[in-house]
PDB file of C-alpha atoms in Angstrom:
ATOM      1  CA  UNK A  23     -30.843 -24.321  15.373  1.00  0.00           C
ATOM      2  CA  UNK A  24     -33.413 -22.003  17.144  1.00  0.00           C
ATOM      3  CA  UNK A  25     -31.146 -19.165  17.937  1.00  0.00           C
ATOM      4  CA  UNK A  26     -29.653 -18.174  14.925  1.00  0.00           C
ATOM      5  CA  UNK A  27     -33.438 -17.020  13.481  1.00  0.00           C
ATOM      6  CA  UNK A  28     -33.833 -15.218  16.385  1.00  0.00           C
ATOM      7  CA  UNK A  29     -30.355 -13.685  16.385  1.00  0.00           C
ATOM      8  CA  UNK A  30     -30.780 -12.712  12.245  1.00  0.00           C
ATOM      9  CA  UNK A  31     -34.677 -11.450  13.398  1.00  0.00           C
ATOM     10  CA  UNK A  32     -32.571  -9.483  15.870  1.00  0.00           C
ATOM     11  CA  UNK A  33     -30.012  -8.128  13.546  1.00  0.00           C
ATOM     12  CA  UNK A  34     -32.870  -6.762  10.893  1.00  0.00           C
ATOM     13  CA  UNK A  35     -33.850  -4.962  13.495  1.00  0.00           C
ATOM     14  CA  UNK A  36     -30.464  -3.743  14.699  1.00  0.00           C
ATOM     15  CA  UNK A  37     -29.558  -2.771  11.225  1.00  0.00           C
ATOM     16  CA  UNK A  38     -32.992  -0.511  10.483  1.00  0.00           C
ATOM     17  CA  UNK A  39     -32.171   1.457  13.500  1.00  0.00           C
ATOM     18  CA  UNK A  40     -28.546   1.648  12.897  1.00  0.00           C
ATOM     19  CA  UNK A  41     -29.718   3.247   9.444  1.00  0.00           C
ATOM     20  CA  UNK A  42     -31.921   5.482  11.184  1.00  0.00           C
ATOM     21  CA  UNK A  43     -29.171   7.039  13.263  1.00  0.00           C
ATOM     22  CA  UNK A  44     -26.547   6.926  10.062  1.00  0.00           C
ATOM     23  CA  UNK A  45     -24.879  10.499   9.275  1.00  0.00           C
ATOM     24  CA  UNK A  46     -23.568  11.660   6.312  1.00  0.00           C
ATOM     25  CA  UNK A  47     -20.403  11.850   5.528  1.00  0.00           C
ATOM     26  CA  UNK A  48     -18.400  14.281   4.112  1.00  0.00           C
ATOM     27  CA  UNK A  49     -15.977  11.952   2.415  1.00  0.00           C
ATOM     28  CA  UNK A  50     -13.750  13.948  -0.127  1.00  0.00           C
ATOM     29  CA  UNK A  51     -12.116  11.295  -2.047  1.00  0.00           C
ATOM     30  CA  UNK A  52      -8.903  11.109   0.243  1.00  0.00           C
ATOM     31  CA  UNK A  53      -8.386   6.773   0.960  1.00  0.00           C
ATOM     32  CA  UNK A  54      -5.872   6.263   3.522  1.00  0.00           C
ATOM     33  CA  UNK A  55      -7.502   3.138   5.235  1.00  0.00           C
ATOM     34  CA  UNK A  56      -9.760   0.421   3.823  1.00  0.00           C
ATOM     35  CA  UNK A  57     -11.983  -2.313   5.425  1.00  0.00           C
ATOM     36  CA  UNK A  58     -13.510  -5.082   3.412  1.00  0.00           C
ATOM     37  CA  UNK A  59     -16.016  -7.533   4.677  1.00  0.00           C
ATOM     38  CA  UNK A  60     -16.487 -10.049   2.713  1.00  0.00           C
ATOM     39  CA  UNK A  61     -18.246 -13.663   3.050  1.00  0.00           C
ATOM     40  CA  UNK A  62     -16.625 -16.993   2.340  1.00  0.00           C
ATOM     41  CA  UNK A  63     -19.064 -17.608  -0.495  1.00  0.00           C
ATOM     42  CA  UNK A  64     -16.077 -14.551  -2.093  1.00  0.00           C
ATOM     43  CA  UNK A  65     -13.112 -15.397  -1.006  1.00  0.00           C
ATOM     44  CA  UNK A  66     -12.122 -16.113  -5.085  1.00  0.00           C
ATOM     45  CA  UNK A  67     -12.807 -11.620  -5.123  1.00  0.00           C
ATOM     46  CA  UNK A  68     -10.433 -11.210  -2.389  1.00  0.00           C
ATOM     47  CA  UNK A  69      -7.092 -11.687  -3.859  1.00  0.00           C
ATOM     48  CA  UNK A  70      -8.536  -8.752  -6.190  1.00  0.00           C
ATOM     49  CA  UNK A  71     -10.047  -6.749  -3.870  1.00  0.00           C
ATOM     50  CA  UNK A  72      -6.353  -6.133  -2.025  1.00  0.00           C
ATOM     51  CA  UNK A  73      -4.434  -5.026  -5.200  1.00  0.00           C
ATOM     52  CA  UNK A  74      -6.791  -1.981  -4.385  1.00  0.00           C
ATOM     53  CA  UNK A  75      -3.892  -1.174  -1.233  1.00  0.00           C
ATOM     54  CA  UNK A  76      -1.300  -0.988  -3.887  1.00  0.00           C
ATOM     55  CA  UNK A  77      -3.420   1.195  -6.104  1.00  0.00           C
ATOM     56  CA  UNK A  78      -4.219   3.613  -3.505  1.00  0.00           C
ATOM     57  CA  UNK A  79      -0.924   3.269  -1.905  1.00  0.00           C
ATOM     58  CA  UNK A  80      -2.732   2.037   1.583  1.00  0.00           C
ATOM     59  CA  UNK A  81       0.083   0.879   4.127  1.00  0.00           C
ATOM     60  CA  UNK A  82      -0.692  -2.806   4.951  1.00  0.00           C
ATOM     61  CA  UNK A  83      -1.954  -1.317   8.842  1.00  0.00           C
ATOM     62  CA  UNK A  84      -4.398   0.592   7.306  1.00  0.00           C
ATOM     63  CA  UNK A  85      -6.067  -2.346   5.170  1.00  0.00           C
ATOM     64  CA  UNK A  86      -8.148  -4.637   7.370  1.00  0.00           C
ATOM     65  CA  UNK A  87     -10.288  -7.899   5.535  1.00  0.00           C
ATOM     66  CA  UNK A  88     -13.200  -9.002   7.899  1.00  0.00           C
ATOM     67  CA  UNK A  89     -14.481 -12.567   6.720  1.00  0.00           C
ATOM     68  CA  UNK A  90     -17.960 -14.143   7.476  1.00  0.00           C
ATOM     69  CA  UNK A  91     -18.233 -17.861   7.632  1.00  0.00           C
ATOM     70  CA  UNK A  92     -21.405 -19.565   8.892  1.00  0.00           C
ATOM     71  CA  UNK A  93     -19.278 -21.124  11.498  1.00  0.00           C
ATOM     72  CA  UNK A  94     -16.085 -20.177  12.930  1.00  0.00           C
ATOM     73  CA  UNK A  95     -13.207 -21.907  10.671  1.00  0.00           C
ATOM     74  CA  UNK A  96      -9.865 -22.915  11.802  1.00  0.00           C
ATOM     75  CA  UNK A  97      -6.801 -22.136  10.107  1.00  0.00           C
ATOM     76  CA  UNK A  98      -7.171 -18.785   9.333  1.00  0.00           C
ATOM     77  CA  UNK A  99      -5.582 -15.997   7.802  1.00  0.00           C
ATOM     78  CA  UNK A 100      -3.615 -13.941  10.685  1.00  0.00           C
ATOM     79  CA  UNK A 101      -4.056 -10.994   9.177  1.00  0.00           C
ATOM     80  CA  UNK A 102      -7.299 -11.203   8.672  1.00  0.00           C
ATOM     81  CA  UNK A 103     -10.447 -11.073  11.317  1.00  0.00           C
ATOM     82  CA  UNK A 104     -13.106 -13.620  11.411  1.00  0.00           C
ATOM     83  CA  UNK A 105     -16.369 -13.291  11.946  1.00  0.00           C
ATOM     84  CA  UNK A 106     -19.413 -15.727  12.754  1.00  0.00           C
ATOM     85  CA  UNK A 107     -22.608 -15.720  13.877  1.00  0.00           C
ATOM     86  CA  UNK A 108     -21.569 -16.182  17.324  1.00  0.00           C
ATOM     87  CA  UNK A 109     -19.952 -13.293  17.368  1.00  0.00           C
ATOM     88  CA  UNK A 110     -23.298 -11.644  17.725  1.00  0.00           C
ATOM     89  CA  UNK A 111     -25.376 -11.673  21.006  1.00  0.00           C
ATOM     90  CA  UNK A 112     -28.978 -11.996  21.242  1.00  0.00           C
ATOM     91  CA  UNK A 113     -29.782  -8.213  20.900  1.00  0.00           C
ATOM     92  CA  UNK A 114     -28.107  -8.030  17.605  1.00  0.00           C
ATOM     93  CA  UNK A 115     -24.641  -6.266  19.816  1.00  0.00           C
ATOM     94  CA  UNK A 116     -21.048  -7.087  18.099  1.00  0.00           C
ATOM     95  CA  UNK A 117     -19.229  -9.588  21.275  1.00  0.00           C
ATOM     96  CA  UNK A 118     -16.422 -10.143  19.865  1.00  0.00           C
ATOM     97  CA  UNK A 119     -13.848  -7.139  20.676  1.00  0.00           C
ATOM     98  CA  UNK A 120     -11.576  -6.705  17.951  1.00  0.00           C
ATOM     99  CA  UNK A 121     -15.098  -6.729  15.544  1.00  0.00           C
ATOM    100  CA  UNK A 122     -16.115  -4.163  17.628  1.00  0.00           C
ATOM    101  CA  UNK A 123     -12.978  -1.932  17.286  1.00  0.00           C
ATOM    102  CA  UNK A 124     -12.831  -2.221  13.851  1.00  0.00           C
ATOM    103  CA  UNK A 125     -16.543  -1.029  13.599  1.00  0.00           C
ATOM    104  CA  UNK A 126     -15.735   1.496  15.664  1.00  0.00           C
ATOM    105  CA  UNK A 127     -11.967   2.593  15.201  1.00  0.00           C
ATOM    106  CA  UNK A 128     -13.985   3.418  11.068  1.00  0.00           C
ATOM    107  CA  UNK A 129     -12.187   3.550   7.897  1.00  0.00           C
ATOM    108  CA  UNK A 130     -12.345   5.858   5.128  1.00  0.00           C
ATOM    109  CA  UNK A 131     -13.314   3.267   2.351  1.00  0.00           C
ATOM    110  CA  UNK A 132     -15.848   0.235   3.650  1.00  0.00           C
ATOM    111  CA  UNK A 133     -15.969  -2.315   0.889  1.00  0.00           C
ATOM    112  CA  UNK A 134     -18.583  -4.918   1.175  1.00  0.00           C
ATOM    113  CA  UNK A 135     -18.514  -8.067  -0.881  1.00  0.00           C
ATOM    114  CA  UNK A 136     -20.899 -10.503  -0.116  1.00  0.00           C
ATOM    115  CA  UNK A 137     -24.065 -11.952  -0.738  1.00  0.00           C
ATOM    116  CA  UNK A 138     -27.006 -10.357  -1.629  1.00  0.00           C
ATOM    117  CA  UNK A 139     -28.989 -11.543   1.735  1.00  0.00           C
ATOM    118  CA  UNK A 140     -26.405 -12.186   4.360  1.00  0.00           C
ATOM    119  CA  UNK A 141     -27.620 -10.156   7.210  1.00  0.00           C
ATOM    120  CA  UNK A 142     -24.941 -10.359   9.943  1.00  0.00           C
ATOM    121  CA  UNK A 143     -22.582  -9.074   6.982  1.00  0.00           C
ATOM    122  CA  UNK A 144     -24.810  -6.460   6.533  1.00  0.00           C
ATOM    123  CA  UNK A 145     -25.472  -5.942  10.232  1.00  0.00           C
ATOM    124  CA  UNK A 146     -21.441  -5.056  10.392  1.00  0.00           C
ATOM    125  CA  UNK A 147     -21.743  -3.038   7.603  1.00  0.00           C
ATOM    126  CA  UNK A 148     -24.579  -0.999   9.129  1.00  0.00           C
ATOM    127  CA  UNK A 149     -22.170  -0.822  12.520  1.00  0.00           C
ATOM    128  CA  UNK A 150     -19.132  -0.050  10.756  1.00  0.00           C
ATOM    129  CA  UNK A 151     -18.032   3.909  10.959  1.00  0.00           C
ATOM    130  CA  UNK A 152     -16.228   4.718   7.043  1.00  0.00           C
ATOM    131  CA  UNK A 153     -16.439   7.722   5.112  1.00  0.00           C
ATOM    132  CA  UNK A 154     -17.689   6.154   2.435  1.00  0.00           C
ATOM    133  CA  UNK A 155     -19.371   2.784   2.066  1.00  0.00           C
ATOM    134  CA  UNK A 156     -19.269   0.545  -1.156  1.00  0.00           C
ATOM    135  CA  UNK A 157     -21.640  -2.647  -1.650  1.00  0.00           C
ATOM    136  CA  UNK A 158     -22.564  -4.383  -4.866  1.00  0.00           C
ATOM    137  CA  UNK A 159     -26.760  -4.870  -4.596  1.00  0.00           C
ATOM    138  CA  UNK A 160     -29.224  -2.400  -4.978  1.00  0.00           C
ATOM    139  CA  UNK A 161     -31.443  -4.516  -2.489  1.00  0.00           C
ATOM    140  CA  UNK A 162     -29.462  -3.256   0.078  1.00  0.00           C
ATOM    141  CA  UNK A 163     -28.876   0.624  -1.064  1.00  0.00           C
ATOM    142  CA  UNK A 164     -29.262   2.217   2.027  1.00  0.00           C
ATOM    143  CA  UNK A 165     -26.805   0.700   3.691  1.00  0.00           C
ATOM    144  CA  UNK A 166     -24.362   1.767   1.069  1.00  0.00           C
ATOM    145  CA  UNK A 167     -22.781   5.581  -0.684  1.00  0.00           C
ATOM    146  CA  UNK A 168     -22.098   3.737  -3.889  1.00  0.00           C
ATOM    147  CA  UNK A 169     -23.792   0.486  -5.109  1.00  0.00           C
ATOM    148  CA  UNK A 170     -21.444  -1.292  -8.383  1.00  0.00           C
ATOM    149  CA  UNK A 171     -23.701  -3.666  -9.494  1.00  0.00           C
ATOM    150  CA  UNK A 172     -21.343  -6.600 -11.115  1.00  0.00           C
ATOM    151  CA  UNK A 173     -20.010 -10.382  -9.365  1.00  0.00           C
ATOM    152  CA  UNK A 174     -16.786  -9.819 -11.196  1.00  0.00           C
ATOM    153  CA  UNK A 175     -14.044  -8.701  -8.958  1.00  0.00           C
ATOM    154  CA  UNK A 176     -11.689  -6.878 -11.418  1.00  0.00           C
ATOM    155  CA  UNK A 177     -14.484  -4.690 -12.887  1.00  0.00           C
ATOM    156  CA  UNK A 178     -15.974  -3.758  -9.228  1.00  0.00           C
ATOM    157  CA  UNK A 179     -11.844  -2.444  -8.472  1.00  0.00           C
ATOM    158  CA  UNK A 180     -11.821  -0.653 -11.783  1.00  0.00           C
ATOM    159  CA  UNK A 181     -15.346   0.957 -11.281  1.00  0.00           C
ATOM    160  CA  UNK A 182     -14.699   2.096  -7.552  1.00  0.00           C
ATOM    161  CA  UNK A 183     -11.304   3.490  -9.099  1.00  0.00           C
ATOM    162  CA  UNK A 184     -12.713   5.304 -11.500  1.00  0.00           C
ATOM    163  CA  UNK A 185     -15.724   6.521  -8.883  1.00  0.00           C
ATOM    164  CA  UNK A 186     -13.215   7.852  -6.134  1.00  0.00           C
ATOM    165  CA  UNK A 187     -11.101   9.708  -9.155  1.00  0.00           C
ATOM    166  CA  UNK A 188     -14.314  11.485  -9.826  1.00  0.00           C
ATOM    167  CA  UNK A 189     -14.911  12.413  -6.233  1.00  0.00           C
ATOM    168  CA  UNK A 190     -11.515  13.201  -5.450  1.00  0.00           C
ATOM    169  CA  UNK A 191     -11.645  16.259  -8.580  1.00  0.00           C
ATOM    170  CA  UNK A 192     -14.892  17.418  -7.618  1.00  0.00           C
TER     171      UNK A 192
END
């Protein structure tokens, strides 16, 4: 279709300047709410990815999982959000409301898992508020505090583990 180039044109854009106006955090190493966006291309990580809310003892209101499928899928998850591409307008904005709260409501741990090039992932990412932000590709290192470079699931969990210890005791 026509309009999703224009809308992932739009979102580049969106994202650069989103970057642009990014502040650092002062994230100490404290977790007591997680996001994860991930993409349906992961879904076998997720399953992994939410033992991390009984390692850091995260209440199950405090762990949100945001997943992007090319088109809107039905069946889903309850407590999960979804997220498509028509859930972003023409000028790269967030139109669906509870995306935008959780963008904006921010978390102290954003987890991104996802593909290396999916922009309106990334275009969330760049939106979402979070203390600190983890991704897996060094392609997209700006949008990110910490970058673990690995597909598999269980090592990613055991290297952010091992990354917030270190932050927490410094």
């Amino acid at each position: 279709m026509f309009i999703n180039p224009l809308k992932r044109a739009a979102a580049k854009k969106r994202i650069l300047q989103l970057l642009d106006s990014r502040e650092e955090g002062n994230f100490k190493g404290d977790v007591n709410s997680i996001g994860v966006i991930i993409d349906d291309k992961n879904l076998n990580a997720l399953e992994e990815l939410r033992t991390l809310k009984k390692s850091l003892g995260i209440p199950d209101d405090k762990f949100t999982v945001v997943i992007f499928s090319a088109k809107r899928k039905t069946g889903k998850d309850f407590d999960m959000l979804d997220y498509c591409l028509n859930d972003i307008d023409l000028k790269a904005g967030i139109k669906k409301p509870e995306l935008e709260k959780f963008a904006v409501g921010g978390v102290d741990l954003l987890i991104t898992f996802a593909a290396e090039s999916n922009t309106p992932v990334h275009l969330l990412t760049a939106y979402c508020h979070a203390g600190f932000k983890v991704g897996r590709y060094r392609q997209n290192i700006p949008l990110y505090d910490l970058v673990i470079g690995t597909e598999e699931p269980s090592i990613f969990k055991e290297e952010l583990l091992k990354y917030l210890k270190r932050i927490k005791r410094t």
